[in-house]
mmCIF file of C-alpha atoms and ligand atoms in Angstrom:
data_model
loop_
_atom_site.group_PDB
_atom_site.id
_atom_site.type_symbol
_atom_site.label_atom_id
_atom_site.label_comp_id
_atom_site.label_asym_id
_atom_site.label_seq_id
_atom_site.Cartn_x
_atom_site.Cartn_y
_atom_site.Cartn_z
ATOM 1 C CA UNK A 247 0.000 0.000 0.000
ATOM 2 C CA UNK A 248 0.880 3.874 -0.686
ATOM 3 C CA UNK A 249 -0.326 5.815 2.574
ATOM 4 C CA UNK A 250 0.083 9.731 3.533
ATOM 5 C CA UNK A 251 0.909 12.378 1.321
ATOM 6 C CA UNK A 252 1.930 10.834 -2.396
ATOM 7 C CA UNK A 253 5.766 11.127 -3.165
ATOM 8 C CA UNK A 254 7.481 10.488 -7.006
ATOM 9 C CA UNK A 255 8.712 7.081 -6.826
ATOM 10 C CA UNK A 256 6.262 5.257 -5.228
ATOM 11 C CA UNK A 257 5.039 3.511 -8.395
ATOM 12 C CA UNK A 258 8.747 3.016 -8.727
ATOM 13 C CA UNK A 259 8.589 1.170 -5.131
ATOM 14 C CA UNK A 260 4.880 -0.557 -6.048
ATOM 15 C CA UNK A 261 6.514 -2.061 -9.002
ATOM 16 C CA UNK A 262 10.088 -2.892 -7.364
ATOM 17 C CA UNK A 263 7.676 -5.217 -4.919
ATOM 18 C CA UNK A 264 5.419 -6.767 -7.420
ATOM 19 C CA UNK A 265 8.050 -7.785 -9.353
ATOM 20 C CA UNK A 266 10.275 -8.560 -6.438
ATOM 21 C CA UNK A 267 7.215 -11.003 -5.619
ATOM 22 C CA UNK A 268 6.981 -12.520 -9.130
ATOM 23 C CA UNK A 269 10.959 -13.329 -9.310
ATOM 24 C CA UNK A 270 9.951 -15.278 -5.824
ATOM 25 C CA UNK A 271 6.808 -16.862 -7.009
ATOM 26 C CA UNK A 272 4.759 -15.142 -3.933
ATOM 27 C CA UNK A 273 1.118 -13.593 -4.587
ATOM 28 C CA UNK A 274 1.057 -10.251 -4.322
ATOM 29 C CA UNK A 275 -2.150 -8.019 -3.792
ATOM 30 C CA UNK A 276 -2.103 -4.020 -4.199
ATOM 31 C CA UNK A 277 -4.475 -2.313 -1.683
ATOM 32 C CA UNK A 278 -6.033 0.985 -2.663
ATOM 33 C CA UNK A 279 -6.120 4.229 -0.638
ATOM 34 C CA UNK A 280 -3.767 3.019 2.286
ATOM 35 C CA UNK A 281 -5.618 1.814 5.388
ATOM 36 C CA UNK A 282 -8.809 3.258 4.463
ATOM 37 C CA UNK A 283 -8.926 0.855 1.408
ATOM 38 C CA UNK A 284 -7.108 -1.867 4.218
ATOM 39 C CA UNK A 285 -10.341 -1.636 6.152
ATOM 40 C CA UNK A 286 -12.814 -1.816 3.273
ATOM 41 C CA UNK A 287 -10.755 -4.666 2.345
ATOM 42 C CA UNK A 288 -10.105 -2.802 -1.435
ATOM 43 C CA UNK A 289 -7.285 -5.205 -3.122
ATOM 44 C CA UNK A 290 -6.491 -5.916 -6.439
ATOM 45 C CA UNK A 291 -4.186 -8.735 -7.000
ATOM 46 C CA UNK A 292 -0.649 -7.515 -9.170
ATOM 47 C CA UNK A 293 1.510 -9.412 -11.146
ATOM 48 C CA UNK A 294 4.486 -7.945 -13.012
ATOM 49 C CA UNK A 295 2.684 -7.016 -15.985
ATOM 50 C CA UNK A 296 -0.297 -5.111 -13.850
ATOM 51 C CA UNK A 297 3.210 -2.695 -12.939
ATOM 52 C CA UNK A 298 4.315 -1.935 -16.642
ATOM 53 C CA UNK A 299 5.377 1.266 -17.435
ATOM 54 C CA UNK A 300 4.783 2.795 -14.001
ATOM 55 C CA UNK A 301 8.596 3.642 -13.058
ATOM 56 C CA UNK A 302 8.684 7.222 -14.614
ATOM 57 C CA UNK A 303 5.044 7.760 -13.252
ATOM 58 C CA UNK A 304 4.406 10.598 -10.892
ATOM 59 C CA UNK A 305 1.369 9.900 -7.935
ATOM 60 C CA UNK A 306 0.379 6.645 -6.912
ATOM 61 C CA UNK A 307 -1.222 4.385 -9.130
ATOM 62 C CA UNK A 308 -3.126 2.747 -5.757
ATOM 63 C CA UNK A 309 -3.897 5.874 -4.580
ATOM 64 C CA UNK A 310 -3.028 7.259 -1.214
ATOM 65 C CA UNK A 311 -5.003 8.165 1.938
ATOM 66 C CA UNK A 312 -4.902 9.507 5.818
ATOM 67 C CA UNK A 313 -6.946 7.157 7.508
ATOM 68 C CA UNK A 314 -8.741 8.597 11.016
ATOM 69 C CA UNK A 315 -10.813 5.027 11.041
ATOM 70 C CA UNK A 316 -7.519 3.184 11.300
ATOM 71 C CA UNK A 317 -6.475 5.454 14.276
ATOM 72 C CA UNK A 318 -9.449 3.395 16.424
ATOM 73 C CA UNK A 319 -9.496 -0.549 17.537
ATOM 74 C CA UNK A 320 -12.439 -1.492 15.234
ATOM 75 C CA UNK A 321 -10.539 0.228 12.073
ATOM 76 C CA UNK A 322 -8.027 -2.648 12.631
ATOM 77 C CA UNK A 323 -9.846 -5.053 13.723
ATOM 78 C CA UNK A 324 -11.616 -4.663 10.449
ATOM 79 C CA UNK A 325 -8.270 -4.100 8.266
ATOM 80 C CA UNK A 326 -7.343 -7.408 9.841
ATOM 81 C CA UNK A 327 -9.916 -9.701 9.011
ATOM 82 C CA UNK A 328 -9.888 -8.353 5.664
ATOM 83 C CA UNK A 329 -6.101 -9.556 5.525
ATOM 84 C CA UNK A 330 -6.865 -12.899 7.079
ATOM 85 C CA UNK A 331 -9.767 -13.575 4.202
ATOM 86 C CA UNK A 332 -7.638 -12.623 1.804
ATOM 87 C CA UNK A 333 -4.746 -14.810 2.819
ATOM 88 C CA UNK A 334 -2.499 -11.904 3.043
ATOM 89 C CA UNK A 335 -0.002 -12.653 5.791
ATOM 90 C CA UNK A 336 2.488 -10.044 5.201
ATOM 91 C CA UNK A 337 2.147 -5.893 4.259
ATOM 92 C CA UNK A 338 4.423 -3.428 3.069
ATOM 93 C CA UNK A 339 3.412 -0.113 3.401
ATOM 94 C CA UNK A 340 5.360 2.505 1.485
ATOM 95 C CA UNK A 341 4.676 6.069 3.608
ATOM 96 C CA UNK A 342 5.936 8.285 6.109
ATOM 97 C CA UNK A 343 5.800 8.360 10.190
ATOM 98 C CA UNK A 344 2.249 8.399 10.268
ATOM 99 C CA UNK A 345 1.977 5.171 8.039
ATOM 100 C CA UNK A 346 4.820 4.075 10.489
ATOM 101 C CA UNK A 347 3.018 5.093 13.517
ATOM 102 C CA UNK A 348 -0.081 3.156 12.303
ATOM 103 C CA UNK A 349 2.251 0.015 11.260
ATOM 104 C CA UNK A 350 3.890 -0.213 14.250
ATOM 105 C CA UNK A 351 0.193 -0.419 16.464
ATOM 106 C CA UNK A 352 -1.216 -2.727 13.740
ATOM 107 C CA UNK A 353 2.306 -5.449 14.739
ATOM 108 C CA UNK A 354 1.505 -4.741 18.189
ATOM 109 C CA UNK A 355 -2.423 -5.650 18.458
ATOM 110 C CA UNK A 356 -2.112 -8.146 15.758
ATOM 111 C CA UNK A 357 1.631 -9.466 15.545
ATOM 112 C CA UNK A 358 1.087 -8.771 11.464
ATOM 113 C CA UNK A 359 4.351 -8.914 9.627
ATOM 114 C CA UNK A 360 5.130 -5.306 8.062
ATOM 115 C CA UNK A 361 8.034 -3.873 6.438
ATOM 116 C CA UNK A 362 8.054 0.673 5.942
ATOM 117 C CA UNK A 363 9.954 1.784 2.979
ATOM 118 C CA UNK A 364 10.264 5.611 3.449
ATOM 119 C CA UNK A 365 8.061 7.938 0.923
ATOM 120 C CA UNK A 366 7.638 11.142 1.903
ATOM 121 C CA UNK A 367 8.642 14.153 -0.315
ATOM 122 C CA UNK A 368 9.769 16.305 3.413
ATOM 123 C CA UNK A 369 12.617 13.122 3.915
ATOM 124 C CA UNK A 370 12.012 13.667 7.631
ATOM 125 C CA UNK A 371 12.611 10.044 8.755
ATOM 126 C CA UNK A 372 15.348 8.656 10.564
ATOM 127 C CA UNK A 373 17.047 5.859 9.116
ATOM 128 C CA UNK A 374 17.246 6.622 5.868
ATOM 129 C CA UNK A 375 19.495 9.766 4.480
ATOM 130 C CA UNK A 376 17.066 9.796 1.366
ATOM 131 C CA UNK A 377 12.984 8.990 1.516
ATOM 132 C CA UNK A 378 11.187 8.387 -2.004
ATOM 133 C CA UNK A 379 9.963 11.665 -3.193
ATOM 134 C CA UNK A 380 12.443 13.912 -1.662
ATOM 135 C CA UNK A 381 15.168 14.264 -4.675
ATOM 136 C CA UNK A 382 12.870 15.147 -7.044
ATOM 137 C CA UNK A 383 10.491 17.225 -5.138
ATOM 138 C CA UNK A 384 13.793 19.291 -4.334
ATOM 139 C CA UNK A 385 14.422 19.294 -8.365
ATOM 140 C CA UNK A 386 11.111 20.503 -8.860
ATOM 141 C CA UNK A 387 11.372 23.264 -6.043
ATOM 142 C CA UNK A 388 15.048 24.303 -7.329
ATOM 143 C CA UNK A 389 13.772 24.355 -11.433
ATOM 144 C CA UNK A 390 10.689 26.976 -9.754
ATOM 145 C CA UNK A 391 12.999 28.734 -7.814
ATOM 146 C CA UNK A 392 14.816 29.184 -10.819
ATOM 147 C CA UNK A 393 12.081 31.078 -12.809
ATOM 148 C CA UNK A 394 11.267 33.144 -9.789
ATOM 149 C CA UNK A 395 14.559 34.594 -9.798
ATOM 150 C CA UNK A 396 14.115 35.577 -13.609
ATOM 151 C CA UNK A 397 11.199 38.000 -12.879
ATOM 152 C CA UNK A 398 12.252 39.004 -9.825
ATOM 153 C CA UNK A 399 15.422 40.271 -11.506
ATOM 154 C CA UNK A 400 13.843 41.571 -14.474
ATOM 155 C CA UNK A 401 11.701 43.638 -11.868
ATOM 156 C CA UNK A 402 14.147 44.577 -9.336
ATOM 157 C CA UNK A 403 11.807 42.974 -6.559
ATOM 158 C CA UNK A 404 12.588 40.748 -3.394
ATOM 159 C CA UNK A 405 10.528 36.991 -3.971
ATOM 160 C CA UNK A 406 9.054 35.204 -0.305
ATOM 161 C CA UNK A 407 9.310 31.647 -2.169
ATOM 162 C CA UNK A 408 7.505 28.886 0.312
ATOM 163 C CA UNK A 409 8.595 25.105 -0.507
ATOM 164 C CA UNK A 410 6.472 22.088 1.524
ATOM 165 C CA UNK A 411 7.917 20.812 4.495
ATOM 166 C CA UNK A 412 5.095 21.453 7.349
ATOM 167 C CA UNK A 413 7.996 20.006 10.286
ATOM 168 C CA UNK A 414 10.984 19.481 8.522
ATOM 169 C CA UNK A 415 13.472 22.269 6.287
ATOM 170 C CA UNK A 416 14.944 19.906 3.970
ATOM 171 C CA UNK A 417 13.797 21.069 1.017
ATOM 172 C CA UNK A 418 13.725 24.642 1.884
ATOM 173 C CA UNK A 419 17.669 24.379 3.181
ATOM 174 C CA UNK A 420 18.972 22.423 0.175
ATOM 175 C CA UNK A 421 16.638 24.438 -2.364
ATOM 176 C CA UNK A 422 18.168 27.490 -1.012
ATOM 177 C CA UNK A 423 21.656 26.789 -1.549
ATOM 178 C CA UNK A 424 20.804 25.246 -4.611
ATOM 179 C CA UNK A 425 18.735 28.272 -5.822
ATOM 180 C CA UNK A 426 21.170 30.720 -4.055
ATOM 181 C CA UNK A 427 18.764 32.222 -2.589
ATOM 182 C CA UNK A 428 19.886 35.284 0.355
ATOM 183 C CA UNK A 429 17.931 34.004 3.090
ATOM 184 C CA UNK A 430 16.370 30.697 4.475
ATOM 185 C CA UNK A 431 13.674 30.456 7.029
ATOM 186 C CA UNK A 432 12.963 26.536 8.406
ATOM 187 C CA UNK A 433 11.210 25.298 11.398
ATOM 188 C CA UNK A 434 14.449 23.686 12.582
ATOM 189 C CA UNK A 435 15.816 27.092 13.471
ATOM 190 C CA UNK A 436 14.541 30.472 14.642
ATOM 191 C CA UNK A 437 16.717 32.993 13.284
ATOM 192 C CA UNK A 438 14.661 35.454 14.177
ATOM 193 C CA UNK A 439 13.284 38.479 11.774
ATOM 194 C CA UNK A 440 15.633 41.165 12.707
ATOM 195 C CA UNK A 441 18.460 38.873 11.326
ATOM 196 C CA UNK A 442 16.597 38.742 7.633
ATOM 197 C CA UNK A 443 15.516 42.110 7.854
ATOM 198 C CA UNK A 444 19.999 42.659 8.208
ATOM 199 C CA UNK A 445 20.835 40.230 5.621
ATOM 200 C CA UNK A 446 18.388 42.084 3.223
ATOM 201 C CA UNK A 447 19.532 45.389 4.114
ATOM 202 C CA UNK A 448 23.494 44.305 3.876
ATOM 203 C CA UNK A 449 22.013 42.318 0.173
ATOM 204 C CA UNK A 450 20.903 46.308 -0.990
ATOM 205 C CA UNK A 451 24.387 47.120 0.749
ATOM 206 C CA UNK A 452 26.199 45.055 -1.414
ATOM 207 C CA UNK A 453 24.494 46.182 -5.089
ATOM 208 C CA UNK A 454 22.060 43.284 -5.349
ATOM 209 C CA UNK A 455 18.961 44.581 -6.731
ATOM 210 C CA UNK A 456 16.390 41.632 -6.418
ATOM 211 C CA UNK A 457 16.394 38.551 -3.807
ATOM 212 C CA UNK A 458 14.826 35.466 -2.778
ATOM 213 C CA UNK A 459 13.941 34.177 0.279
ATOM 214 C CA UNK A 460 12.992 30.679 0.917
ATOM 215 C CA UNK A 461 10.557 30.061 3.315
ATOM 216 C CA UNK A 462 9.845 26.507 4.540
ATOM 217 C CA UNK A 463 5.717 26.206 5.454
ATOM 218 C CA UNK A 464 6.570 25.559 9.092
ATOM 219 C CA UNK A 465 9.036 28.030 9.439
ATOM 220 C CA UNK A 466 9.230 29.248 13.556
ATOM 221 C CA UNK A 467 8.716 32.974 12.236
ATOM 222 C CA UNK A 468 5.414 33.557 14.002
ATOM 223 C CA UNK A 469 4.698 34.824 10.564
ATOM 224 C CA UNK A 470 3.065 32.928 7.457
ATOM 225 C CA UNK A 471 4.909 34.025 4.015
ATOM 226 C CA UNK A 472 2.331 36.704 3.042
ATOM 227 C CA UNK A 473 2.784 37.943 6.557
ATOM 228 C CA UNK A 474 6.574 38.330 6.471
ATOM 229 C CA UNK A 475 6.586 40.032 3.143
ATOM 230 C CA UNK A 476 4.019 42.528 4.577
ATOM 231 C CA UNK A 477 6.601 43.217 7.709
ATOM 232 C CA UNK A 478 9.390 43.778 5.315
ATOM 233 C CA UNK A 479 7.661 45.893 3.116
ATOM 234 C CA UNK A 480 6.754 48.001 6.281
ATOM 235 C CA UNK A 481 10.481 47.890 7.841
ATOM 236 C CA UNK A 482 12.138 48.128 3.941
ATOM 237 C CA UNK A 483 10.203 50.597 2.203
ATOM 238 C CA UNK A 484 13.056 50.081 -0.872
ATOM 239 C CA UNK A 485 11.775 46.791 -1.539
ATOM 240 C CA UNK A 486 8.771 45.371 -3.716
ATOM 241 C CA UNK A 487 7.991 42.756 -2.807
ATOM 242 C CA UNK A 488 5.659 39.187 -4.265
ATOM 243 C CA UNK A 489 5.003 35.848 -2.507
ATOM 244 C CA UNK A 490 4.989 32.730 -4.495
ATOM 245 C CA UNK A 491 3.697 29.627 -3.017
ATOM 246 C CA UNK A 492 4.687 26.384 -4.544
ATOM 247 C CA UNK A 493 2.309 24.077 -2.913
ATOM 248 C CA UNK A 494 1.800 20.740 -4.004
ATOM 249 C CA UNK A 495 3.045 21.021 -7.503
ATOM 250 C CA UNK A 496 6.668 20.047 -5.646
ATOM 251 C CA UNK A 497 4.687 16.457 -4.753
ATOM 252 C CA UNK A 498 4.448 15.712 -8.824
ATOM 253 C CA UNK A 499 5.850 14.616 -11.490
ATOM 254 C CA UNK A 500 7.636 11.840 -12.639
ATOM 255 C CA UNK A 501 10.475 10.980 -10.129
ATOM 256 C CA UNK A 502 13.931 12.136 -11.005
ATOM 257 C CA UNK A 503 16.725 8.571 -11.815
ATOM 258 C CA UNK A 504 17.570 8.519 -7.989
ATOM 259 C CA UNK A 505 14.110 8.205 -6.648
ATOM 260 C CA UNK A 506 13.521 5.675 -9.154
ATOM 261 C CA UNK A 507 16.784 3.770 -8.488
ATOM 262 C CA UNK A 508 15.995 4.064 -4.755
ATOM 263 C CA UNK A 509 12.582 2.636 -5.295
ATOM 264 C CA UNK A 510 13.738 -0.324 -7.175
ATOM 265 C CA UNK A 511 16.760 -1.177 -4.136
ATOM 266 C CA UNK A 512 14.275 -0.483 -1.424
ATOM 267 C CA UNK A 513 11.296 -2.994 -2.558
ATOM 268 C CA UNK A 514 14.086 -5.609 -3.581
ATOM 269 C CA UNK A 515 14.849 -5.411 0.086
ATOM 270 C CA UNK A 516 11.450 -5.225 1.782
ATOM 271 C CA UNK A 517 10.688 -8.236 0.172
ATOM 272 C CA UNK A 518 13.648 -9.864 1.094
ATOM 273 C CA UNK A 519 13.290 -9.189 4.867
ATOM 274 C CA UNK A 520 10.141 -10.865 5.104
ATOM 275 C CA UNK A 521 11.010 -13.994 2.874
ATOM 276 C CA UNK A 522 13.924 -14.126 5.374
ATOM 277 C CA UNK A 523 11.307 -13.877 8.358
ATOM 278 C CA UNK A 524 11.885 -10.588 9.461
ATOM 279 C CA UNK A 525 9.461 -7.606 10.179
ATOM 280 C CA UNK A 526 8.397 -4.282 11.806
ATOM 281 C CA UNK A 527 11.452 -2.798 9.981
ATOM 282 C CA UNK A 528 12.151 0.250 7.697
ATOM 283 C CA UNK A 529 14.668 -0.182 4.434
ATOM 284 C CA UNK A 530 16.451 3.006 3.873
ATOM 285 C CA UNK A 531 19.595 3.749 2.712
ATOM 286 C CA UNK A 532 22.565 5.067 4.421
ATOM 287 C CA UNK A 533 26.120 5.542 2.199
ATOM 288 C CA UNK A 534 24.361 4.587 -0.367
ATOM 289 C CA UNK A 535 23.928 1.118 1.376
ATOM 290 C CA UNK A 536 20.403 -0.562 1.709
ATOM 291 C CA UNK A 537 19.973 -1.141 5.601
ATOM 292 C CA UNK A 538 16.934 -1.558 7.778
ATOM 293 C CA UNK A 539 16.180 -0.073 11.400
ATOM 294 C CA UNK A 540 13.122 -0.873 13.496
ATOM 295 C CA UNK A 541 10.277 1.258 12.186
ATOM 296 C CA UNK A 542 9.794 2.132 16.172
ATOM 297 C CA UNK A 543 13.185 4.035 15.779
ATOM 298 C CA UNK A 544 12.549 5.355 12.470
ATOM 299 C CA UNK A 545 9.418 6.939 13.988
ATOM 300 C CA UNK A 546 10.968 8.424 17.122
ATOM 301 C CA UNK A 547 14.685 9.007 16.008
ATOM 302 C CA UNK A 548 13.690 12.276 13.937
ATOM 303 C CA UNK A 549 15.943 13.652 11.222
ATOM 304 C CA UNK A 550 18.491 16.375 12.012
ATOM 305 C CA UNK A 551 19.442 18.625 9.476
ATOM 306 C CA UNK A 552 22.788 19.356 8.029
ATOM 307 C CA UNK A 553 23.219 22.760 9.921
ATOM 308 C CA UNK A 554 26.319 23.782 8.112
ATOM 309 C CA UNK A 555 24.346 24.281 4.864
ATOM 310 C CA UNK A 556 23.427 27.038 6.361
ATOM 311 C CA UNK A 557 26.378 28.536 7.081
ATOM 312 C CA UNK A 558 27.270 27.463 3.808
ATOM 313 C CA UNK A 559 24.483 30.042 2.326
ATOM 314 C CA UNK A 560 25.122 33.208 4.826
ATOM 315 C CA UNK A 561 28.617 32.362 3.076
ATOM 316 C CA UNK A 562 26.990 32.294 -0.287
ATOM 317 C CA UNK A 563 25.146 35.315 0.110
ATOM 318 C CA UNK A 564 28.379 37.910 0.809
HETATM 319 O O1 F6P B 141 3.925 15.043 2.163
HETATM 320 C C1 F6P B 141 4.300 15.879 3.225
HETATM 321 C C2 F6P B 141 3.722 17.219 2.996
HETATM 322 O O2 F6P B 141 4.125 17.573 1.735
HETATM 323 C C3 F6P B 141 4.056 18.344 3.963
HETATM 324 O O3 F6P B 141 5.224 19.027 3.707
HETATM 325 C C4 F6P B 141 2.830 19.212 3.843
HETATM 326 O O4 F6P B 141 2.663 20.033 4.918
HETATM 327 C C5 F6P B 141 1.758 18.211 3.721
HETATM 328 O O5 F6P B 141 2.320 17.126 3.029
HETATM 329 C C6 F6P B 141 0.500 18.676 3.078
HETATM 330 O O6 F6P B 141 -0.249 17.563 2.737
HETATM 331 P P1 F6P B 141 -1.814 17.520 2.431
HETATM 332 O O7 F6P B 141 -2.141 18.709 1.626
HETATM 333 O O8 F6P B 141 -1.974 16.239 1.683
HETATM 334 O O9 F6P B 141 -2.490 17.501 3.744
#
């Protein structure tokens, strides 16, 4: 199953598992909508042909869902009768922590044999330095970024660009640097507003005559991005300023090579772990390495950022 918000490469990860399945001669079943189509007992049986030309495919061709009904006892209890009729006896669920979260109760109350692989365009899971999704939804941010700074150029004005990422700043940090944009607000950090309010004052300072700053949705400002463009418009009267909100154009498309190679190395691998009688873990990759960690730690580990990309960017911005 595909649960949560979609990510590029989970086709690439439905496929990798079907066809992981067919090279072992094991059934495999697809079921729609995550756990909502668990508990309605929604399945559709794939072979390898039913995943044919779905690598380069954007979404989720079984659909994805946030389940509330498998957040109570009878949800599951339903979801796992379902399985039992069905003569499913293992799951992988392809998602992010809440997925997890919801995976690890379902082993607990049922002792059902699950495997995680990571897909979640934020990449806020520990245990994995890349989840599916996150590469290309940073390509997709960067190649937007890029045609921001065009206009804004053209026009002299200062951009507020916000990028997804409702807990986490990866994609705002590393489509910052690799947008060079002047400032970058995540919810990792407070930097507080006087400091951009500085850096965009020193950024007139040094001759630059239009700027972007990225702005993750959860930033700690206090301030939502049509907000902060307001307060520097107030405090920089020199600047014109626009807000441009990405939104979930960065969770489409068809996944860039590494999502799609990651895909194909992570289902080869949850299928592995269970043939070899293992469960309630997470595949992820670490040095470029396939490993697994107990989805209970992927769940509460969290995922720190790289802290020196920012420093990296103040550099950047001189
Ligand atoms: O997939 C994760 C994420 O992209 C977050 O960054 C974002 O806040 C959230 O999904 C929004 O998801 P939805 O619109 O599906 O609720």
């Amino acid at each position: 199953m595909t649960s949560g918000g979609d990510a590029p490469g989970m086709n690439a990860a439905i496929r990798s598992v079907v066809r992981t399945c067919a090279y072992y001669s094991i059934a495999c079943a697809g079921i729609y909508r995550g756990y909502e189509g668990l508990i309605e007992g929604d399945f559709i049986e794939l072979t390898a042909r039913s995943v044919n030309n779905i690598i380069n495919k954007g979404g989720t061709i079984l659909k994805s869902a946030r389940s509330k009904e498998f957040r109570t006892k009878e949800g599951r209890q339903k979801a796992y009768e379902h399985l039992r009729k069905n003569k499913i006896d293992a799951m992988v669920v392809i998602g992010g922590d809440g997925s997890f979260t919801g995976a690890v109760v379902f082993n607990e109350e049922f002792n059902f044999p699950v495997i995680g692989i990571p897909g979640t365009i934020d990449n806020d899971i520990f245990g994995t330095s890349h989840t599916l999704g996150y590469d290309t939804a940073l390509n997709t941010a960067v190649e937007a970024i890029d045609k921001i700074r065009d206009t804004a150029s053209s026009h002299n004005r200062l951009f507020f660009v916000e990028v997804m990422g409702r807990d986490a700043g990866f994609i705002a940090l590393n489509a910052g640097v690799g947008a060079g944009a002047e400032e970058i607000l995540i919810p990792e950090e407070d930097l507080g507003l006087d400091r951009m309010l500085e850096s965009l004052k020193k950024s007139r300072r040094a001759g630059k005559s239009s700027s972007i700053v990225v702005v993750a949705e959860g930033d700690k400002s206090g301030k939502n991005v049509y907000e902060l463009a307001e307060y520097v418009e107030e405090n920089l009267p020199e600047y014109e300023v626009r807000v441009s909100v990405l939104g979930h154009m960065q969770r489409g498309g068809s996944p860039s090579c590494f999502d799609r190679v990651l895909a194909s190395r992570l289902g080869v691998k949850s299928v592995e772990l269970l043939l070899d009688g293992q469960t309630n873990l997470m595949v992820g990759l670490k040095n470029n390495e396939v490993i697994s960690t107990s989805i209970a730690e992927a769940i509460k580990g969290g995922h720190t950022i790289n802290m020196e990309l920012l420093r990296v960017s103040d550099i950047m911005t001189t």
